[in-house]
Amino acid sequence: MIDLKRVRENPEAVRESQRARGEDPALVDELLAADEARRSAIQKADELRSEQKAFGKKIGQAAPEDRPALLEGSNELKARVKEAEAEEAAAQEKLEKLQYSIANIIEGAPAGGEEDFVVIEHVGEVPEFDFEVKDHLDLGEALGIIDMKRGTKVGGARFYYLAGDGAWLQLGMLMLAAQKAREAGFKVMIPPVLVRPEVMQGTGFLDEHDEEIYYLERDDMYLVGTSEVALAGLHQDEIIDLSDGPLLYAGWSSCFRREAGSYGKDTKGILRVHQFDKLEMFAYCKPEDAEEMHQKLLGLEREMLGAVEVPYRIIDVAAGDLGSSAARKFDTEAWVPSQGTYRELTSTSNCTTFQARRLHTRYRDADGKTQTAATLNGTLATTRWLVAILENNQQADGSVRVPEALRPWVGKEVLTP
């Protein structure tokens, strides 16, 4: 949820953010009008409550013969107070609805849609092969480490088994990520994968991604598509201590996505699936420290991608392709040889105070006043990384070289058919 004070002070900046996202700038003016209406309703209700209180004292001091008439007037005033409080509640509801409808104010993101990203950097050499390149599924099936047929038999389309060395490859990758996170000061967490509606709403995922989320109607619970959700809810309705620096968490969990609207897209292999594992970094910090923290998360992603030995690029995601919570997002995209292009492996987002304001997560500043915290997130490893690892490290005989950093867990230097 955006900061109303910021909207009042600089509405044009919010309008410009809306334009950059391809969204309606007129919502900003509607929000300002609703804010003014709410403040007027509060003032009116406060004045009537004050009048009612004074009138009550007058009745208590009146002569017995005068009280019946005064009581009649008191009932009329009571009805007016009730009506004013109803108007106040309606004005507050309208304001919150509009406030929830406006996405976070962008901070440095380029304007435009999905294709308007800006490439920041290319890292690593794109491999050249003197043999016919296989895709990750053909490699995985020949190696006996990915079984899509039986995954489909058991769970339906977009489900799979990781078997033997495939399981160890993923576990090694996630363990390496967890180790790097711990060394960087993150507390490793295994969070819930089912969350309440208010937590899912608080992170912004119900605003535009509700079709992507598995909902358990009988229990009124949601399966998370990222442990960001559970980590954002960790300090809901709390005043956290940031006096010694940011609070840093790394959540390891299974994640679930319906992939609604993606029918016919990336149906082969494990690039776009319904269930996967992920190690997600999450940070709470003071708003003035958020930009520096964003670079720290990106730096850790760089380090991890370097360790698994895949070439990649970093892009500054355009405003129209940001989620509603993010003010800025960097994606890291690995080269996928079978497709001859870069595909997203990981991202890191600065959500400023947007999520914490919804979830009422605050901290005390140097003067002891409560302020809204900033939140950031970034993926340090996830199942789809196996796509890039397998394809970029394949060899002519169908074998795959295991990145050196993962060998202690996999127990092999090369996976052979």
PDB file of C-alpha atoms in Angstrom, residues 28-211:
ATOM      1  CA  VAL A  28      -4.265   9.278  -7.926  1.00  0.00           C
ATOM      2  CA  ASP A  29      -6.802  12.120  -8.071  1.00  0.00           C
ATOM      3  CA  GLU A  30      -9.568   9.779  -6.979  1.00  0.00           C
ATOM      4  CA  LEU A  31      -7.408   8.754  -4.029  1.00  0.00           C
ATOM      5  CA  LEU A  32      -6.731  12.359  -3.050  1.00  0.00           C
ATOM      6  CA  ALA A  33     -10.455  13.174  -3.238  1.00  0.00           C
ATOM      7  CA  ALA A  34     -11.264  10.119  -1.111  1.00  0.00           C
ATOM      8  CA  ASP A  35      -8.599  11.162   1.391  1.00  0.00           C
ATOM      9  CA  GLU A  36     -10.129  14.639   1.664  1.00  0.00           C
ATOM     10  CA  ALA A  37     -13.623  13.133   2.043  1.00  0.00           C
ATOM     11  CA  ARG A  38     -12.405  10.816   4.792  1.00  0.00           C
ATOM     12  CA  ARG A  39     -10.742  13.644   6.716  1.00  0.00           C
ATOM     13  CA  SER A  40     -13.916  15.716   6.444  1.00  0.00           C
ATOM     14  CA  ALA A  41     -15.974  12.767   7.668  1.00  0.00           C
ATOM     15  CA  ILE A  42     -13.619  12.261  10.618  1.00  0.00           C
ATOM     16  CA  GLN A  43     -13.830  15.941  11.538  1.00  0.00           C
ATOM     17  CA  LYS A  44     -17.626  15.934  11.330  1.00  0.00           C
ATOM     18  CA  ALA A  45     -17.895  12.789  13.490  1.00  0.00           C
ATOM     19  CA  ASP A  46     -15.416  14.151  16.039  1.00  0.00           C
ATOM     20  CA  GLU A  47     -17.334  17.422  16.348  1.00  0.00           C
ATOM     21  CA  LEU A  48     -20.628  15.602  16.867  1.00  0.00           C
ATOM     22  CA  ARG A  49     -19.091  13.269  19.450  1.00  0.00           C
ATOM     23  CA  SER A  50     -17.720  16.296  21.284  1.00  0.00           C
ATOM     24  CA  GLU A  51     -21.142  17.956  21.129  1.00  0.00           C
ATOM     25  CA  GLN A  52     -22.742  14.759  22.401  1.00  0.00           C
ATOM     26  CA  LYS A  53     -20.334  14.616  25.326  1.00  0.00           C
ATOM     27  CA  ALA A  54     -21.010  18.233  26.263  1.00  0.00           C
ATOM     28  CA  PHE A  55     -24.752  17.668  25.939  1.00  0.00           C
ATOM     29  CA  GLY A  56     -24.503  14.708  28.296  1.00  0.00           C
ATOM     30  CA  LYS A  57     -22.932  16.917  30.937  1.00  0.00           C
ATOM     31  CA  LYS A  58     -25.708  19.464  30.421  1.00  0.00           C
ATOM     32  CA  ILE A  59     -28.365  16.807  31.060  1.00  0.00           C
ATOM     33  CA  GLY A  60     -26.610  15.739  34.261  1.00  0.00           C
ATOM     34  CA  GLN A  61     -26.636  19.296  35.548  1.00  0.00           C
ATOM     35  CA  ALA A  62     -30.243  20.105  34.458  1.00  0.00           C
ATOM     36  CA  ALA A  63     -33.244  20.364  36.749  1.00  0.00           C
ATOM     37  CA  PRO A  64     -35.456  17.245  36.812  1.00  0.00           C
ATOM     38  CA  GLU A  65     -38.319  19.017  35.035  1.00  0.00           C
ATOM     39  CA  ASP A  66     -36.019  20.004  32.129  1.00  0.00           C
ATOM     40  CA  ARG A  67     -34.489  16.589  31.520  1.00  0.00           C
ATOM     41  CA  PRO A  68     -37.246  14.978  29.374  1.00  0.00           C
ATOM     42  CA  ALA A  69     -36.874  17.635  26.692  1.00  0.00           C
ATOM     43  CA  LEU A  70     -33.093  17.438  26.876  1.00  0.00           C
ATOM     44  CA  LEU A  71     -33.172  13.659  26.597  1.00  0.00           C
ATOM     45  CA  GLU A  72     -35.236  13.964  23.427  1.00  0.00           C
ATOM     46  CA  GLY A  73     -32.588  16.258  22.009  1.00  0.00           C
ATOM     47  CA  SER A  74     -29.919  13.803  23.142  1.00  0.00           C
ATOM     48  CA  ASN A  75     -31.560  10.990  21.170  1.00  0.00           C
ATOM     49  CA  GLU A  76     -31.588  13.159  18.060  1.00  0.00           C
ATOM     50  CA  LEU A  77     -27.907  13.951  18.565  1.00  0.00           C
ATOM     51  CA  LYS A  78     -27.131  10.280  19.126  1.00  0.00           C
ATOM     52  CA  ALA A  79     -28.745   9.446  15.779  1.00  0.00           C
ATOM     53  CA  ARG A  80     -26.681  12.153  14.066  1.00  0.00           C
ATOM     54  CA  VAL A  81     -23.492  10.759  15.635  1.00  0.00           C
ATOM     55  CA  LYS A  82     -24.363   7.266  14.449  1.00  0.00           C
ATOM     56  CA  GLU A  83     -24.997   8.557  10.936  1.00  0.00           C
ATOM     57  CA  ALA A  84     -21.697  10.488  10.932  1.00  0.00           C
ATOM     58  CA  GLU A  85     -19.778   7.423  12.122  1.00  0.00           C
ATOM     59  CA  ALA A  86     -21.333   5.374   9.312  1.00  0.00           C
ATOM     60  CA  GLU A  87     -20.214   8.048   6.829  1.00  0.00           C
ATOM     61  CA  GLU A  88     -16.735   7.962   8.372  1.00  0.00           C
ATOM     62  CA  ALA A  89     -16.545   4.177   8.023  1.00  0.00           C
ATOM     63  CA  ALA A  90     -17.738   4.322   4.408  1.00  0.00           C
ATOM     64  CA  ALA A  91     -15.195   7.037   3.591  1.00  0.00           C
ATOM     65  CA  GLN A  92     -12.421   4.951   5.171  1.00  0.00           C
ATOM     66  CA  GLU A  93     -13.462   1.865   3.204  1.00  0.00           C
ATOM     67  CA  LYS A  94     -13.469   3.797  -0.085  1.00  0.00           C
ATOM     68  CA  LEU A  95     -10.062   5.269   0.686  1.00  0.00           C
ATOM     69  CA  GLU A  96      -8.528   1.876   1.467  1.00  0.00           C
ATOM     70  CA  LYS A  97     -10.020   0.351  -1.679  1.00  0.00           C
ATOM     71  CA  LEU A  98      -8.409   3.059  -3.810  1.00  0.00           C
ATOM     72  CA  GLN A  99      -5.158   2.843  -1.879  1.00  0.00           C
ATOM     73  CA  TYR A 100      -5.010  -0.906  -2.532  1.00  0.00           C
ATOM     74  CA  SER A 101      -5.694  -0.342  -6.239  1.00  0.00           C
ATOM     75  CA  ILE A 102      -2.554   1.721  -6.836  1.00  0.00           C
ATOM     76  CA  ALA A 103       0.739  -0.115  -7.299  1.00  0.00           C
ATOM     77  CA  ASN A 104       3.944   0.844  -5.536  1.00  0.00           C
ATOM     78  CA  ILE A 105       5.676   4.011  -6.726  1.00  0.00           C
ATOM     79  CA  ILE A 106       8.543   3.039  -9.017  1.00  0.00           C
ATOM     80  CA  GLU A 107      12.083   4.053  -8.082  1.00  0.00           C
ATOM     81  CA  GLY A 108      14.414   4.129 -11.068  1.00  0.00           C
ATOM     82  CA  ALA A 109      12.720   1.429 -13.155  1.00  0.00           C
ATOM     83  CA  PRO A 110      12.522   2.158 -16.899  1.00  0.00           C
ATOM     84  CA  ALA A 111       9.082   2.948 -18.291  1.00  0.00           C
ATOM     85  CA  GLY A 112       7.273   0.519 -20.555  1.00  0.00           C
ATOM     86  CA  GLY A 113       6.186  -3.101 -20.715  1.00  0.00           C
ATOM     87  CA  GLU A 114       7.706  -6.569 -20.801  1.00  0.00           C
ATOM     88  CA  GLU A 115      10.013  -5.864 -23.752  1.00  0.00           C
ATOM     89  CA  ASP A 116      11.271  -2.493 -22.476  1.00  0.00           C
ATOM     90  CA  PHE A 117      13.809  -3.804 -19.957  1.00  0.00           C
ATOM     91  CA  VAL A 118      17.331  -2.426 -19.901  1.00  0.00           C
ATOM     92  CA  VAL A 119      20.291  -4.831 -19.986  1.00  0.00           C
ATOM     93  CA  ILE A 120      22.724  -3.839 -17.240  1.00  0.00           C
ATOM     94  CA  GLU A 121      25.437  -6.442 -17.707  1.00  0.00           C
ATOM     95  CA  HIS A 122      26.401  -9.722 -19.372  1.00  0.00           C
ATOM     96  CA  VAL A 123      28.379 -12.153 -17.193  1.00  0.00           C
ATOM     97  CA  GLY A 124      30.257 -15.230 -18.454  1.00  0.00           C
ATOM     98  CA  GLU A 125      30.870 -16.616 -21.912  1.00  0.00           C
ATOM     99  CA  VAL A 126      28.039 -18.147 -23.913  1.00  0.00           C
ATOM    100  CA  PRO A 127      29.259 -21.688 -24.681  1.00  0.00           C
ATOM    101  CA  GLU A 128      29.852 -22.839 -28.257  1.00  0.00           C
ATOM    102  CA  PHE A 129      29.196 -26.501 -29.008  1.00  0.00           C
ATOM    103  CA  ASP A 130      30.594 -28.540 -31.901  1.00  0.00           C
ATOM    104  CA  PHE A 131      27.764 -31.068 -31.581  1.00  0.00           C
ATOM    105  CA  GLU A 132      23.976 -30.968 -31.676  1.00  0.00           C
ATOM    106  CA  VAL A 133      22.747 -29.404 -28.443  1.00  0.00           C
ATOM    107  CA  LYS A 134      20.158 -31.291 -26.396  1.00  0.00           C
ATOM    108  CA  ASP A 135      17.591 -29.597 -24.190  1.00  0.00           C
ATOM    109  CA  HIS A 136      17.504 -30.209 -20.452  1.00  0.00           C
ATOM    110  CA  LEU A 137      14.663 -32.721 -20.608  1.00  0.00           C
ATOM    111  CA  ASP A 138      16.347 -34.922 -23.201  1.00  0.00           C
ATOM    112  CA  LEU A 139      19.529 -34.754 -21.136  1.00  0.00           C
ATOM    113  CA  GLY A 140      17.669 -35.401 -17.878  1.00  0.00           C
ATOM    114  CA  GLU A 141      15.752 -38.383 -19.213  1.00  0.00           C
ATOM    115  CA  ALA A 142      18.882 -39.955 -20.712  1.00  0.00           C
ATOM    116  CA  LEU A 143      20.699 -39.453 -17.412  1.00  0.00           C
ATOM    117  CA  GLY A 144      17.746 -40.892 -15.477  1.00  0.00           C
ATOM    118  CA  ILE A 145      17.446 -37.783 -13.284  1.00  0.00           C
ATOM    119  CA  ILE A 146      14.184 -36.207 -14.555  1.00  0.00           C
ATOM    120  CA  ASP A 147      10.986 -38.217 -15.017  1.00  0.00           C
ATOM    121  CA  MET A 148       8.182 -36.109 -16.497  1.00  0.00           C
ATOM    122  CA  LYS A 149       6.077 -39.060 -17.707  1.00  0.00           C
ATOM    123  CA  ARG A 150       5.568 -40.521 -14.260  1.00  0.00           C
ATOM    124  CA  GLY A 151       5.229 -37.039 -12.749  1.00  0.00           C
ATOM    125  CA  THR A 152       2.361 -36.401 -15.173  1.00  0.00           C
ATOM    126  CA  LYS A 153       0.857 -39.799 -14.382  1.00  0.00           C
ATOM    127  CA  VAL A 154       0.790 -39.004 -10.670  1.00  0.00           C
ATOM    128  CA  GLY A 155       0.191 -35.229 -10.534  1.00  0.00           C
ATOM    129  CA  GLY A 156      -0.907 -34.236 -14.021  1.00  0.00           C
ATOM    130  CA  ALA A 157       0.711 -31.869 -16.515  1.00  0.00           C
ATOM    131  CA  ARG A 158       3.733 -29.841 -15.353  1.00  0.00           C
ATOM    132  CA  PHE A 159       4.624 -32.232 -12.535  1.00  0.00           C
ATOM    133  CA  TYR A 160       7.830 -34.281 -12.465  1.00  0.00           C
ATOM    134  CA  TYR A 161      10.177 -36.425 -10.425  1.00  0.00           C
ATOM    135  CA  LEU A 162      13.796 -35.506  -9.742  1.00  0.00           C
ATOM    136  CA  ALA A 163      15.529 -38.837  -9.249  1.00  0.00           C
ATOM    137  CA  GLY A 164      18.915 -39.913  -7.924  1.00  0.00           C
ATOM    138  CA  ASP A 165      21.597 -37.492  -9.060  1.00  0.00           C
ATOM    139  CA  GLY A 166      18.878 -35.042 -10.112  1.00  0.00           C
ATOM    140  CA  ALA A 167      17.631 -34.843  -6.545  1.00  0.00           C
ATOM    141  CA  TRP A 168      21.179 -34.437  -5.261  1.00  0.00           C
ATOM    142  CA  LEU A 169      21.862 -31.753  -7.852  1.00  0.00           C
ATOM    143  CA  GLN A 170      18.917 -29.718  -6.556  1.00  0.00           C
ATOM    144  CA  LEU A 171      19.651 -30.416  -2.890  1.00  0.00           C
ATOM    145  CA  GLY A 172      23.297 -29.455  -3.403  1.00  0.00           C
ATOM    146  CA  MET A 173      22.296 -26.221  -5.126  1.00  0.00           C
ATOM    147  CA  LEU A 174      19.883 -25.286  -2.336  1.00  0.00           C
ATOM    148  CA  MET A 175      22.362 -26.230   0.379  1.00  0.00           C
ATOM    149  CA  LEU A 176      25.042 -24.123  -1.270  1.00  0.00           C
ATOM    150  CA  ALA A 177      22.588 -21.213  -1.401  1.00  0.00           C
ATOM    151  CA  ALA A 178      21.657 -21.704   2.257  1.00  0.00           C
ATOM    152  CA  GLN A 179      25.326 -21.725   3.242  1.00  0.00           C
ATOM    153  CA  LYS A 180      26.037 -18.551   1.299  1.00  0.00           C
ATOM    154  CA  ALA A 181      23.000 -16.877   2.845  1.00  0.00           C
ATOM    155  CA  ARG A 182      24.092 -17.843   6.359  1.00  0.00           C
ATOM    156  CA  GLU A 183      27.615 -16.562   5.731  1.00  0.00           C
ATOM    157  CA  ALA A 184      26.088 -13.259   4.582  1.00  0.00           C
ATOM    158  CA  GLY A 185      24.177 -12.877   7.856  1.00  0.00           C
ATOM    159  CA  PHE A 186      20.804 -14.356   6.889  1.00  0.00           C
ATOM    160  CA  LYS A 187      18.885 -16.566   9.305  1.00  0.00           C
ATOM    161  CA  VAL A 188      17.833 -19.695   7.409  1.00  0.00           C
ATOM    162  CA  MET A 189      14.144 -20.514   7.875  1.00  0.00           C
ATOM    163  CA  ILE A 190      11.793 -23.310   6.833  1.00  0.00           C
ATOM    164  CA  PRO A 191       8.498 -21.388   6.771  1.00  0.00           C
ATOM    165  CA  PRO A 192       4.857 -22.457   6.350  1.00  0.00           C
ATOM    166  CA  VAL A 193       3.700 -23.065   2.779  1.00  0.00           C
ATOM    167  CA  LEU A 194       0.057 -22.424   3.689  1.00  0.00           C
ATOM    168  CA  VAL A 195      -0.865 -18.868   4.686  1.00  0.00           C
ATOM    169  CA  ARG A 196      -3.943 -16.913   5.700  1.00  0.00           C
ATOM    170  CA  PRO A 197      -5.666 -14.582   3.206  1.00  0.00           C
ATOM    171  CA  GLU A 198      -4.556 -11.410   5.009  1.00  0.00           C
ATOM    172  CA  VAL A 199      -0.899 -12.420   4.646  1.00  0.00           C
ATOM    173  CA  MET A 200      -1.272 -13.206   0.945  1.00  0.00           C
ATOM    174  CA  GLN A 201      -3.138  -9.929   0.460  1.00  0.00           C
ATOM    175  CA  GLY A 202      -0.534  -8.048   2.463  1.00  0.00           C
ATOM    176  CA  THR A 203       2.275  -9.037   0.137  1.00  0.00           C
ATOM    177  CA  GLY A 204       0.339  -7.867  -2.922  1.00  0.00           C
ATOM    178  CA  PHE A 205      -0.078 -11.222  -4.629  1.00  0.00           C
ATOM    179  CA  LEU A 206      -3.882 -11.169  -4.550  1.00  0.00           C
ATOM    180  CA  ASP A 207      -3.944  -7.817  -6.364  1.00  0.00           C
ATOM    181  CA  GLU A 208      -2.972  -9.192  -9.767  1.00  0.00           C
ATOM    182  CA  HIS A 209      -1.759 -12.772  -9.385  1.00  0.00           C
ATOM    183  CA  ASP A 210      -4.758 -14.423  -7.742  1.00  0.00           C
ATOM    184  CA  GLU A 211      -5.220 -16.710 -10.758  1.00  0.00           C
TER     185      GLU A 211
END
